[in-house]
Tab-separated table of C-alpha atoms and ligand atoms in Angstrom:
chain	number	residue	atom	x	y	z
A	1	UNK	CA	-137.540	25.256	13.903
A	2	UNK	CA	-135.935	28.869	13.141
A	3	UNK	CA	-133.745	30.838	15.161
A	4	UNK	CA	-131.762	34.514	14.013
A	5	UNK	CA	-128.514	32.484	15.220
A	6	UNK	CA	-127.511	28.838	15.451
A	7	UNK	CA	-125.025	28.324	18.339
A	8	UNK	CA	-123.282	24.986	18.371
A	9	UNK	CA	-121.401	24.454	22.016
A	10	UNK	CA	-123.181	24.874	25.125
A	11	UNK	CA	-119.902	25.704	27.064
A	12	UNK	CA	-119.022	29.229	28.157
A	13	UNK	CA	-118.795	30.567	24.870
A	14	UNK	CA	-121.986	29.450	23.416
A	15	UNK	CA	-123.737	30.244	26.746
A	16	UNK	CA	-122.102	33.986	26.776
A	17	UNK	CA	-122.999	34.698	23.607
A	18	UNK	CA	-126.608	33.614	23.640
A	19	UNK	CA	-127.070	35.381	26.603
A	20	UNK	CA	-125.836	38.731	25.439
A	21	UNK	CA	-127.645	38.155	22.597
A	22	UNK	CA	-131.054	37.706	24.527
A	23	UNK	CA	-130.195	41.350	25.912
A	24	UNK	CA	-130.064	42.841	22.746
A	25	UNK	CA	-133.371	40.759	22.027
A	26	UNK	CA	-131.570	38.772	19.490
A	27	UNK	CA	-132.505	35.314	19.428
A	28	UNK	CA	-130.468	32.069	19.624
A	29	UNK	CA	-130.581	28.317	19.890
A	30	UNK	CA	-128.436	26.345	21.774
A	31	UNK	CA	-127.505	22.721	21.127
A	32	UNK	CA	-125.079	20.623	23.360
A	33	UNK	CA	-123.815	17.497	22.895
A	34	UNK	CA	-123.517	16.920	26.516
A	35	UNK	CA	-126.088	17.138	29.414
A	36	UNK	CA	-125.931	19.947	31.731
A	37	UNK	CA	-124.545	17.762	34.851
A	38	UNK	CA	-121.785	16.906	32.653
A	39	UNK	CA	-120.835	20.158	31.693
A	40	UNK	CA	-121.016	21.508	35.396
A	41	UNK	CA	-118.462	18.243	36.153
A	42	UNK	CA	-115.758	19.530	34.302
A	43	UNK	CA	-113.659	21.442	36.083
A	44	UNK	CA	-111.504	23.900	34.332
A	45	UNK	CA	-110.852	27.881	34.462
A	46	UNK	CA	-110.566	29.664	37.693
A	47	UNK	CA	-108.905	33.320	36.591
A	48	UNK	CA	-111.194	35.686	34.738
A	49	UNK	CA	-109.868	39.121	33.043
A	50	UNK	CA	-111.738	42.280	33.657
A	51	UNK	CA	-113.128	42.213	30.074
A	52	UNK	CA	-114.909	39.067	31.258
A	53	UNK	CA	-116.026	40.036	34.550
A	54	UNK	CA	-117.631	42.939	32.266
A	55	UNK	CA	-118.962	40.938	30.061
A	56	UNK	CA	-120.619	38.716	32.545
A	57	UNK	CA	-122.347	42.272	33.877
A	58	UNK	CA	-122.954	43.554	30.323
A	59	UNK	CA	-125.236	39.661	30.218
A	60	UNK	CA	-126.941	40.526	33.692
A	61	UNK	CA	-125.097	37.545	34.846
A	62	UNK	CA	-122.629	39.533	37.380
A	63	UNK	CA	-124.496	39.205	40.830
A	64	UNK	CA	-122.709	35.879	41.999
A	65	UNK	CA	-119.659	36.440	40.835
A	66	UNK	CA	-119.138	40.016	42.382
A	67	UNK	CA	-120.374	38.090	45.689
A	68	UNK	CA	-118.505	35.069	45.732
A	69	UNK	CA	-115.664	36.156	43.131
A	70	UNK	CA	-112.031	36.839	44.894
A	71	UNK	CA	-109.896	40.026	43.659
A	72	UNK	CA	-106.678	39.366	42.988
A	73	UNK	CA	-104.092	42.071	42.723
A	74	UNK	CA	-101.018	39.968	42.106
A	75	UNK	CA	-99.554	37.057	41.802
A	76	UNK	CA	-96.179	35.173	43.028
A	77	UNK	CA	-93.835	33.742	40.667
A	78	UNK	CA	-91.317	31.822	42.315
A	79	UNK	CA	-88.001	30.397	41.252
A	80	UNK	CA	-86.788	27.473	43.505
A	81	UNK	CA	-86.731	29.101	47.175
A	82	UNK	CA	-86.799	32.774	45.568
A	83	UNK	CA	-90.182	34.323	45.576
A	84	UNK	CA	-91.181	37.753	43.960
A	85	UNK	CA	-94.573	39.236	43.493
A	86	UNK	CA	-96.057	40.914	40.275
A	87	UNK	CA	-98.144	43.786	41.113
A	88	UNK	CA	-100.768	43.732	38.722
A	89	UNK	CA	-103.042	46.748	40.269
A	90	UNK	CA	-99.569	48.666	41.051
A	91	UNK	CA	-98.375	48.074	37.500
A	92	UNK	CA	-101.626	48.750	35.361
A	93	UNK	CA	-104.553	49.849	37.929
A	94	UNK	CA	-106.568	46.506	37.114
A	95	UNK	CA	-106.565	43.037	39.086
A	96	UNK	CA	-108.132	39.677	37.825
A	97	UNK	CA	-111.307	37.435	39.489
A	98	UNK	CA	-110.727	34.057	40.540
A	99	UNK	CA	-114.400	32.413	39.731
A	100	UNK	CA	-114.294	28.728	38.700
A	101	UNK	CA	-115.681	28.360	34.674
A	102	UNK	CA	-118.068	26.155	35.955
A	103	UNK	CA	-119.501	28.650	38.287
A	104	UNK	CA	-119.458	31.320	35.138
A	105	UNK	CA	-121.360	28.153	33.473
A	106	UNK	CA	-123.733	27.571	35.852
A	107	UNK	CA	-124.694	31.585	36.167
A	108	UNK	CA	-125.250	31.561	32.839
A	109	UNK	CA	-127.568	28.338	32.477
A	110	UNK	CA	-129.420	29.913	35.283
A	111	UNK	CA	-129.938	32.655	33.411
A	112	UNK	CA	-130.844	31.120	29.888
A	113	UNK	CA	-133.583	29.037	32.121
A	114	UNK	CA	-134.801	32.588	33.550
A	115	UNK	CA	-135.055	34.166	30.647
A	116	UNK	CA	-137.037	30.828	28.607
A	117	UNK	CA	-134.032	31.176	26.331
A	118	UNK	CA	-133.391	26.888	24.700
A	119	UNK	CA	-130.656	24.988	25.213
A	120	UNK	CA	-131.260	21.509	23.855
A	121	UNK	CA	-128.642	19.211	25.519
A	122	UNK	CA	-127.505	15.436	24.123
A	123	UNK	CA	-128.022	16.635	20.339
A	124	UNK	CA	-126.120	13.523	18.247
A	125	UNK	CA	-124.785	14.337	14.202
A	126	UNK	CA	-124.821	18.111	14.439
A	127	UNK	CA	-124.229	19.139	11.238
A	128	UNK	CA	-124.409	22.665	9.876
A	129	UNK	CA	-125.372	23.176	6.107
A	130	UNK	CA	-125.500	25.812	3.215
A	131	UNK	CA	-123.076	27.998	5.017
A	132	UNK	CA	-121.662	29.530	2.217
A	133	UNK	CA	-125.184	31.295	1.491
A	134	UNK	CA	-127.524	33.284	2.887
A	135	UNK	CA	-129.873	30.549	4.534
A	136	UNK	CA	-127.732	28.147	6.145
A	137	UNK	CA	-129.001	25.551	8.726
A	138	UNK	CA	-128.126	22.948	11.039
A	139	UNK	CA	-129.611	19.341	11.421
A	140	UNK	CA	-129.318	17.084	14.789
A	141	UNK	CA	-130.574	13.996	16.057
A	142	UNK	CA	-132.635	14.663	19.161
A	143	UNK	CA	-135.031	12.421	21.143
A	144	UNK	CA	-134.454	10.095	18.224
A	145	UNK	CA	-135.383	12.482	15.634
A	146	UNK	CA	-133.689	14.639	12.963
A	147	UNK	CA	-134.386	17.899	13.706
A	148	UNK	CA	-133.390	21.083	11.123
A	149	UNK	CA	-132.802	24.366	12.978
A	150	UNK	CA	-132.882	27.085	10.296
A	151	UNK	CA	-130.579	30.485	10.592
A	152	UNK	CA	-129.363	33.437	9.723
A	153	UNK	CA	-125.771	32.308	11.076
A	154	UNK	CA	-124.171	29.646	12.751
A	155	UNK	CA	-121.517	30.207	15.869
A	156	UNK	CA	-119.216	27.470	15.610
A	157	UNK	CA	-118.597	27.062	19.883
A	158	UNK	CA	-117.758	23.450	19.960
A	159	UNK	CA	-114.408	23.453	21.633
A	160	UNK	CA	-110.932	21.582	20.131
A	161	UNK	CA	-113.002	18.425	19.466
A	162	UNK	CA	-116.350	19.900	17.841
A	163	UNK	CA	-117.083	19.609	14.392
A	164	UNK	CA	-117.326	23.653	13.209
A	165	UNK	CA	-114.041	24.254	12.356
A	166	UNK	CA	-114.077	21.123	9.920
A	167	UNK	CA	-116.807	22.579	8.150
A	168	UNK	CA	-114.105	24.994	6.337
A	169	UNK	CA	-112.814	23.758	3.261
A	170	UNK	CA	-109.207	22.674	4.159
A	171	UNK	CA	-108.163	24.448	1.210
A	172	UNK	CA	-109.101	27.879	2.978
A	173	UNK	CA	-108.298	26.682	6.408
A	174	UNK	CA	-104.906	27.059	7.968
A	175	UNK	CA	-104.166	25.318	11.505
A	176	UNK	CA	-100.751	26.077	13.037
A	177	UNK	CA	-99.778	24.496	16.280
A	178	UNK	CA	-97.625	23.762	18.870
A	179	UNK	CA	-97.671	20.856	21.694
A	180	UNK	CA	-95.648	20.774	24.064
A	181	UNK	CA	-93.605	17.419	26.076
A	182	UNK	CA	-95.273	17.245	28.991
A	183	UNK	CA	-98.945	17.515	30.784
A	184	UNK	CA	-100.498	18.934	33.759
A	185	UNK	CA	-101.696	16.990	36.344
A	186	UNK	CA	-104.375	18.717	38.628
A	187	UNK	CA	-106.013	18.114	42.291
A	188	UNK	CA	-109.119	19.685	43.298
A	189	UNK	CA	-109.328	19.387	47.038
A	190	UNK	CA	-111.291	20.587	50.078
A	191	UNK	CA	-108.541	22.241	52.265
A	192	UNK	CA	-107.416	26.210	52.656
A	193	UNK	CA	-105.500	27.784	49.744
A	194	UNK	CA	-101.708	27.786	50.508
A	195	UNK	CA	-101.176	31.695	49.813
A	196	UNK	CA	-103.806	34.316	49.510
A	197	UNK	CA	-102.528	34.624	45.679
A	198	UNK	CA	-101.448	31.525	42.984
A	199	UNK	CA	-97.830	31.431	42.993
A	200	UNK	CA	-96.336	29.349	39.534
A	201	UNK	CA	-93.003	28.016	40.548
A	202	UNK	CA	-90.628	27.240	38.171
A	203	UNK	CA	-88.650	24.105	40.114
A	204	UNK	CA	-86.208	21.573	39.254
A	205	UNK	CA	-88.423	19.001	39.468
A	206	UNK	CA	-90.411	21.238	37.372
A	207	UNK	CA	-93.488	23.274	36.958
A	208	UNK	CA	-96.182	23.572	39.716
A	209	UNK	CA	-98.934	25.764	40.324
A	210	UNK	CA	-100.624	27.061	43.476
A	211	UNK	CA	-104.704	28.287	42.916
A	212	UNK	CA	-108.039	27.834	44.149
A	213	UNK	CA	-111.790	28.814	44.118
A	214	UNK	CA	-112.210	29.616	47.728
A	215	UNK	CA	-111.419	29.860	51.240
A	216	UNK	CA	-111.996	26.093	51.808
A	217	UNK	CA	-111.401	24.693	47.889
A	218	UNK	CA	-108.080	24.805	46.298
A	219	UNK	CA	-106.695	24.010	42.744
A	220	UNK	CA	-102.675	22.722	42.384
A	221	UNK	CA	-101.266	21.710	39.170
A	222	UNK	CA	-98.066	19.865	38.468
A	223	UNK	CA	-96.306	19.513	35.395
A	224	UNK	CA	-95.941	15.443	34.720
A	225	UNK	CA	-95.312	13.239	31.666
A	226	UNK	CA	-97.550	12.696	28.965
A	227	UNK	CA	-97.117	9.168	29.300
A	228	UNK	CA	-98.938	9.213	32.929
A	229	UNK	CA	-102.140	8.868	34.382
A	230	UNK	CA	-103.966	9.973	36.665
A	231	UNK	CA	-104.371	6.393	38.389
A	232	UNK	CA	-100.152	6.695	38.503
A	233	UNK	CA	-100.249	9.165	41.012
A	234	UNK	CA	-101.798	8.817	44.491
A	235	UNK	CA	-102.950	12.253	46.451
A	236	UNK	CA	-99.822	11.348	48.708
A	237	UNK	CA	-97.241	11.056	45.924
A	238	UNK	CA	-98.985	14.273	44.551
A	239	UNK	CA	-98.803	16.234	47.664
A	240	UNK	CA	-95.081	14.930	48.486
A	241	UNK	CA	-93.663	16.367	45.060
A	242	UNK	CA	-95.658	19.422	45.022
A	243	UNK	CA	-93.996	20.611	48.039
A	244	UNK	CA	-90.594	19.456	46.353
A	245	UNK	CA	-91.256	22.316	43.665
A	246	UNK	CA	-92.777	24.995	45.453
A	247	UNK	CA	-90.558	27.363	48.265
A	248	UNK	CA	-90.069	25.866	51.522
A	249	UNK	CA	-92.103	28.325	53.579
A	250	UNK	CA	-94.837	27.699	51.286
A	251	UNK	CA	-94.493	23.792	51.470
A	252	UNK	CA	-94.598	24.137	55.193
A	253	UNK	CA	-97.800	25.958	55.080
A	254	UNK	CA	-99.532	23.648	52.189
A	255	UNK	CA	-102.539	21.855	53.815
A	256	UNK	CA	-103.155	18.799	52.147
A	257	UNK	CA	-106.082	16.375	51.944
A	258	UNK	CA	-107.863	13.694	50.047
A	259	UNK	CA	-108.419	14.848	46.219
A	260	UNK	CA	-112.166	15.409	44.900
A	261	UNK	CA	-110.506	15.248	41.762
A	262	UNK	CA	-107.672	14.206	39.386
A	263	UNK	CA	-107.106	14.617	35.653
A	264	UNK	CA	-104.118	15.490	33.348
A	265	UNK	CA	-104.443	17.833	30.344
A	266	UNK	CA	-101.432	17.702	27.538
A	267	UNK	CA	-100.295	21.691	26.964
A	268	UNK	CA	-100.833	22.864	22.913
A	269	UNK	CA	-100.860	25.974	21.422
A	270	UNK	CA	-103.015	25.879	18.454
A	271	UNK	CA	-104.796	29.072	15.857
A	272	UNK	CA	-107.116	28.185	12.992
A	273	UNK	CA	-107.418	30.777	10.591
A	274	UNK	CA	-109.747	32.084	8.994
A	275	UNK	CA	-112.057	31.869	11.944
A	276	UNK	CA	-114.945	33.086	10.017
A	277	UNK	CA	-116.811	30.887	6.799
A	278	UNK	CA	-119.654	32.551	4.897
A	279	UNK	CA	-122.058	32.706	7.372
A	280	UNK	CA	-119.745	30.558	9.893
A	281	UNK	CA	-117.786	32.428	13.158
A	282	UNK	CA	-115.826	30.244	15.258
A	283	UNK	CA	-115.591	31.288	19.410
A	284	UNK	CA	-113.448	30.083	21.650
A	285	UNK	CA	-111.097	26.922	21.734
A	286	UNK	CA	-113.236	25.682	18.381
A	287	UNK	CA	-110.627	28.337	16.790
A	288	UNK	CA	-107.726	28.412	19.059
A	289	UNK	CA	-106.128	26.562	22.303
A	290	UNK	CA	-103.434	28.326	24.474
A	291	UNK	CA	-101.367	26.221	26.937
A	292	UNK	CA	-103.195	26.788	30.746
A	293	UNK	CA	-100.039	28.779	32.093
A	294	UNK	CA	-101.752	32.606	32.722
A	295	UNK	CA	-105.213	31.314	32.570
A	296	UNK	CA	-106.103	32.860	28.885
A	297	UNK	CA	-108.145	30.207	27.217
A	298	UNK	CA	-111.709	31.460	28.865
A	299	UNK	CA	-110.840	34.515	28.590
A	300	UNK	CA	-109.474	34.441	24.468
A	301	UNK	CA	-113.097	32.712	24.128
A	302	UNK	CA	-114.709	35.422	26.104
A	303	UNK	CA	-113.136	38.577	23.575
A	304	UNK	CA	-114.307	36.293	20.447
A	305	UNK	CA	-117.934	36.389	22.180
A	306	UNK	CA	-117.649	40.215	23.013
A	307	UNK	CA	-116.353	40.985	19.182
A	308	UNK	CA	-119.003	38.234	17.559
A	309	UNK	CA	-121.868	39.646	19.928
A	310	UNK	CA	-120.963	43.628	18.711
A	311	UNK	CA	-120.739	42.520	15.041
A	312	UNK	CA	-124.216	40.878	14.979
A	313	UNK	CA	-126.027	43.053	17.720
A	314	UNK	CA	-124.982	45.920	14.494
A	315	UNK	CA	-126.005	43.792	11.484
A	316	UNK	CA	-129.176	43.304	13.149
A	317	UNK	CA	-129.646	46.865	14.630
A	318	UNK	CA	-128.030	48.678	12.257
A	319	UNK	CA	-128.072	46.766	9.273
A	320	UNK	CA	-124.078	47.057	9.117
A	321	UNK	CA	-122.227	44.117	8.258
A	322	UNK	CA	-119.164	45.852	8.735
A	323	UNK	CA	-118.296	43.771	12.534
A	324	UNK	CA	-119.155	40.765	10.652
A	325	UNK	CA	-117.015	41.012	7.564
A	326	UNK	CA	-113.985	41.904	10.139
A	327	UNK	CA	-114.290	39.735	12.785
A	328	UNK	CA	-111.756	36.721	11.748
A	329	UNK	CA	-109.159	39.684	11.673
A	330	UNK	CA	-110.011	41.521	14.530
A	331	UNK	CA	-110.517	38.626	16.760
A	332	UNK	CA	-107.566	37.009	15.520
A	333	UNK	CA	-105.538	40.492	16.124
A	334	UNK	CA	-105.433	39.551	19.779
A	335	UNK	CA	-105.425	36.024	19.832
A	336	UNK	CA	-101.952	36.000	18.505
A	337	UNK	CA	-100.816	38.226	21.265
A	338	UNK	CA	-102.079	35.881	23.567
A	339	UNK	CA	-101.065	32.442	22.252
A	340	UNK	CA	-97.849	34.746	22.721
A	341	UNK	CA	-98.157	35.437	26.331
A	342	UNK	CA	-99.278	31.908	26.918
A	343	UNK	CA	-96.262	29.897	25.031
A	344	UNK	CA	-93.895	32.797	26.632
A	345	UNK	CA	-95.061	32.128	30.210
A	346	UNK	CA	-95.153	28.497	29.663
A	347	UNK	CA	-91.568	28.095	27.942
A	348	UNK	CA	-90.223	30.810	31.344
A	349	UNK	CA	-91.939	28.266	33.547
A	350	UNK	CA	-91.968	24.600	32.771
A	351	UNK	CA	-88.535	22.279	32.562
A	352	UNK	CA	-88.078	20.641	28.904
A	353	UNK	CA	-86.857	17.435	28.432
A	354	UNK	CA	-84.417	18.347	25.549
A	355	UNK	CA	-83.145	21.709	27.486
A	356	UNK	CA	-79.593	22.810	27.479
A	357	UNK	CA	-77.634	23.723	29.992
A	358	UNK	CA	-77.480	27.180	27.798
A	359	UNK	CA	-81.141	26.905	27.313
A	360	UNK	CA	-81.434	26.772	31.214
A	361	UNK	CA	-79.202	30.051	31.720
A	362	UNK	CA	-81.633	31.729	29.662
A	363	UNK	CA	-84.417	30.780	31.414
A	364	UNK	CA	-83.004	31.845	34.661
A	365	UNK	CA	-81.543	34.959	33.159
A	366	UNK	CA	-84.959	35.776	32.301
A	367	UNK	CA	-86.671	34.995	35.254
A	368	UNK	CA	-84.033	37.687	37.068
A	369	UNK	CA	-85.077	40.141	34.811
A	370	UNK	CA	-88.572	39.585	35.302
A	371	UNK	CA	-87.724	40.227	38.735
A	372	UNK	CA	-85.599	43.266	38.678
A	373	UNK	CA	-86.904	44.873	36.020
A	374	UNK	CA	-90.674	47.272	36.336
A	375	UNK	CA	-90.849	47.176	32.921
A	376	UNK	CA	-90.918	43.960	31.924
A	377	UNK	CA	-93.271	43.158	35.459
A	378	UNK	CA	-95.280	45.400	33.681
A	379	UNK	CA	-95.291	43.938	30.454
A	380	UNK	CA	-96.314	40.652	31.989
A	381	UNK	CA	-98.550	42.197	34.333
A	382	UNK	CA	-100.358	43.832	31.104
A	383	UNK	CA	-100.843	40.483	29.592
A	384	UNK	CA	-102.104	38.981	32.647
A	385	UNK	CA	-104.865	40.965	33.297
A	386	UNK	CA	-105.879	41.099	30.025
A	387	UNK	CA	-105.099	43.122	27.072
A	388	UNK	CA	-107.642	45.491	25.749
A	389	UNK	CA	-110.518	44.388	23.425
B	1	RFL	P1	-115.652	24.279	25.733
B	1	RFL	O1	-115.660	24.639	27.161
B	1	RFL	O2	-114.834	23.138	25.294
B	1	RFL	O3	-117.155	24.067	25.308
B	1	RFL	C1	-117.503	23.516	24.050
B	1	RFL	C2	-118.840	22.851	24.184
B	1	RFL	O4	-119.215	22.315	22.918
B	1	RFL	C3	-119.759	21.008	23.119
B	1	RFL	N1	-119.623	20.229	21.882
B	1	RFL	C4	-120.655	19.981	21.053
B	1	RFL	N2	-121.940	20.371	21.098
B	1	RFL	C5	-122.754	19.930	20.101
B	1	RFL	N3	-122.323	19.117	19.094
B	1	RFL	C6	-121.034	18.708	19.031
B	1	RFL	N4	-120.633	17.888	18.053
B	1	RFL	C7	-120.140	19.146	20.034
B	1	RFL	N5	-118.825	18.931	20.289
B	1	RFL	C8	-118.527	19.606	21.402
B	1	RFL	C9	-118.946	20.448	24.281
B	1	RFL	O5	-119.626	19.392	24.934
B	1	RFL	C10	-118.801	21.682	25.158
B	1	RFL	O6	-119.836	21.815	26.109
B	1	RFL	O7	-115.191	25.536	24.817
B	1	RFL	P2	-115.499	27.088	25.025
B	1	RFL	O8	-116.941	27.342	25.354
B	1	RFL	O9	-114.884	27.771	23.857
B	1	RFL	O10	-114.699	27.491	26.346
B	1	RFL	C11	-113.301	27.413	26.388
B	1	RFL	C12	-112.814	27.099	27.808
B	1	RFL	O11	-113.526	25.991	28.296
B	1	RFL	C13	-111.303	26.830	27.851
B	1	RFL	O12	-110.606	27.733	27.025
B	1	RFL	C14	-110.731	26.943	29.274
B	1	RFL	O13	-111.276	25.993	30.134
B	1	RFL	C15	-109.200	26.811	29.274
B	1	RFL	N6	-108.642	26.852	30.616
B	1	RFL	C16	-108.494	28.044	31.285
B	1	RFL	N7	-108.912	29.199	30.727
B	1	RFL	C17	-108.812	30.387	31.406
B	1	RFL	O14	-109.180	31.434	30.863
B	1	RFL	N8	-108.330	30.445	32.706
B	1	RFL	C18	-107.905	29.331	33.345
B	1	RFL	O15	-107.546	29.425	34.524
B	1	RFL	C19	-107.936	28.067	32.625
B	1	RFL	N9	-107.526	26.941	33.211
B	1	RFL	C20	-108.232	25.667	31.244
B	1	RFL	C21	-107.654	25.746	32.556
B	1	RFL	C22	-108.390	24.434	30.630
B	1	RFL	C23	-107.980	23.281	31.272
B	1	RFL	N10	-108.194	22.050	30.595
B	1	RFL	C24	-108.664	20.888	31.202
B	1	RFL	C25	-108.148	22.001	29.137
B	1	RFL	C26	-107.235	24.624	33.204
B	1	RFL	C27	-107.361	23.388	32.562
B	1	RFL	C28	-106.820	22.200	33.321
B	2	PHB	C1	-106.892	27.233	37.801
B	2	PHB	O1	-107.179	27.699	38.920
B	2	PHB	O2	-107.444	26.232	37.343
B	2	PHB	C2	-105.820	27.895	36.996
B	2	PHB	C3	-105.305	29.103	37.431
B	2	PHB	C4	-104.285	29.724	36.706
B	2	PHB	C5	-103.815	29.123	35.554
B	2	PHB	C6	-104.362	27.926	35.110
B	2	PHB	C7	-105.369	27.312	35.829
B	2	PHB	O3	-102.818	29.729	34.860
């Protein structure tokens, strides 16, 4: 088998970018570990930045999410009772989407199946090879055969856990991270959104966060011990302390009702560098993980795909390798910013085990300021919606 580019990862990154490729009549192979039902099962993202409600247009994959999607012009931060608003469309003229990742997914396997583009699902032993020359390739066990898939260049979109990044020689690979000492715990459940816009609230008790996906499907997180599970907590004990952390009038508002689902994910901020390898690019969280506080991680993933797609759309049309040779840096340029935004929101938001009563003062004095002050609203507000590619 031969394909112009070898995508490993059939998440939102590995779908994205074959799909843009297909419109600039590139072509791509995808191979996914998983099946398709159990990549539509996980339940994940719900915030998208305009550059990825573009993108999703710029793929022909738009339609849905312009019909269903929900405009969001702010969003409420709220410290104990105290409640203020950022104004993102007042502050920068832009607003975010909220359209679940696997919704973004699903448009996008739709549209690989429309356009007879392949996605092989359950590949075993994926193993890229020769990527350090001009004719790399990648070899998988499928329907209980080894396959070879032959290249031009691999994309490495495997997430945290998939093997791309490994294939860089450790001595040229640098990983810097950060976890962090506590989780999320999240509920998926059938009832009404509590407020027309998420509100994080920074509590005593500690974090929580108000979202959704629709009128009739919300999404609330609350910041728990690593140690738990999600067997620890029943949706009663869940409900009762997320009303402890969020403002009273909201808690008084919350519907609640049985969970559809429950899972905890641990918070880490993690950056691999280089993200590129000879003929190797990394997308998405196979290069770098933010914690979930201000929704980045689909949308870091989705500027890699836009820079990635640009750089080979001009080796191929222009014969200019120039995108290529600079895509580590340029991809990593804004990364960084954002793993800042990320660990800054988390750090104003969550309650540390170790903190001191100082440490508290100056998260307080800092959530005032945020408050009172445009230019730091804006600042955030800048962030939120999504720094410029
Ligand atoms: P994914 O989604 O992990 O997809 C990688 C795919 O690669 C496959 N794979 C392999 N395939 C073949 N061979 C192998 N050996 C393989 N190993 C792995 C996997 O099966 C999978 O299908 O990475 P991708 O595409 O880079 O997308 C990244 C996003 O999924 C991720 O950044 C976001 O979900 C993060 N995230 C959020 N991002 C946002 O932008 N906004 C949000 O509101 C937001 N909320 C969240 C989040 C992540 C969360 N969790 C659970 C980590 C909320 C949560 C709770
Ligand atoms: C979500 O709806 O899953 C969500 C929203 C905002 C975040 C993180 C997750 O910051």
């Amino acid at each position: 088998m031969r394909t112009q580019v070898a995508i490993i990862g059939g998440g939102p990154s590995g779908l994205l970018l074959s799909q843009l490729l297909h419109s600039a009549g590139i072509e791509s192979v995808v191979l996914e570990r998983r099946s398709r039902d159990y990549v539509l099962s996980r339940i994940r993202a719900g915030v998208l930045e305009t550059g990825l409600v573009d993108l999703m247009h710029e793929a022909g994959v738009g339609d849905r999410m312009e019909r269903e999607g929900f405009v969001h012009d702010g969003t409420l931060l709220a410290n104990g009772n105290e409640q203020f608003r950022i104004d993102f469309k007042a502050l920068t003229g832009r607003h975010v989407m909220v359209y679940g990742q696997t919704e973004v997914t699903r448009d996008l396997y739709e549209a690989r199946d429309a356009a007879g583009g392949t996605v092989i699902h359950e590949c075993r032993g994926v193993k890229p090879h020769d990527l350090d020359t001009a004719a790399p390739f990648v070899t998988f066990l499928h329907d209980g055969k080894v396959n070879r898939l032959d290249c031009d260049f691999v994309a490495g979109c495997d997430g945290y856990h998939g093997p791309s990044r490994q294939e860089i020689p450790t001595a040229e690979r640098t990983e810097y991270e950060k976890t962090y000492p506590f989780g999320w715990l999240g509920v998926l459940s059938e009832t009404p959104p509590v407020a027309d816009e998420l509100i994080y609230a920074n509590s005593e008790r500690g974090f929580a966060l108000c979202s959704m996906r629709n009128d009739s499907l919300s999404r609330y997180y609350i910041q728990c011990d690593l140690s738990d599970s999600p067997d620890d907590w029943t949706d009663e004990m869940f409900w009762d302390e997320l009303k402890r952390r969020i403002p009273e009038e909201a808690a008084d508002r919350l519907v609640t009702g049985p969970s559809i689902e429950k899972s905890i994910a641990p918070l880490r901020s993690f950056v691999c560098e280089p993200m590129r390898w000879g003929r190797l690019f990394l997308c998405g969280d196979a290069a770098h993980i933010v914690p979930p506080t201000g929704a980045k991680g689909l949308n870091t993933a989705a500027s890699d795909v836009h820079y990635l797609f640009n750089a080979l759309r001009h080796f191929y049309h222009d014969r200019d390798d120039e995108g290529l040779e600079k895509y580590s840096e340029t991809a990593l340029a804004r990364i960084w910013k954002t793993e800042r935004f990320s660990w800054w929101f988390s750090s104003l938001m969550h309650r540390y085990p170790d903190q001191s009563g100082f440490d508290l003062r100056m998260q307080q004095a800092e959530l005032a300021f945020l408050r009172d002050n445009e230019a730091a609203q804006k600042a955030m507000a800048e962030s939120y919606v999504g720094l410029p590619y």
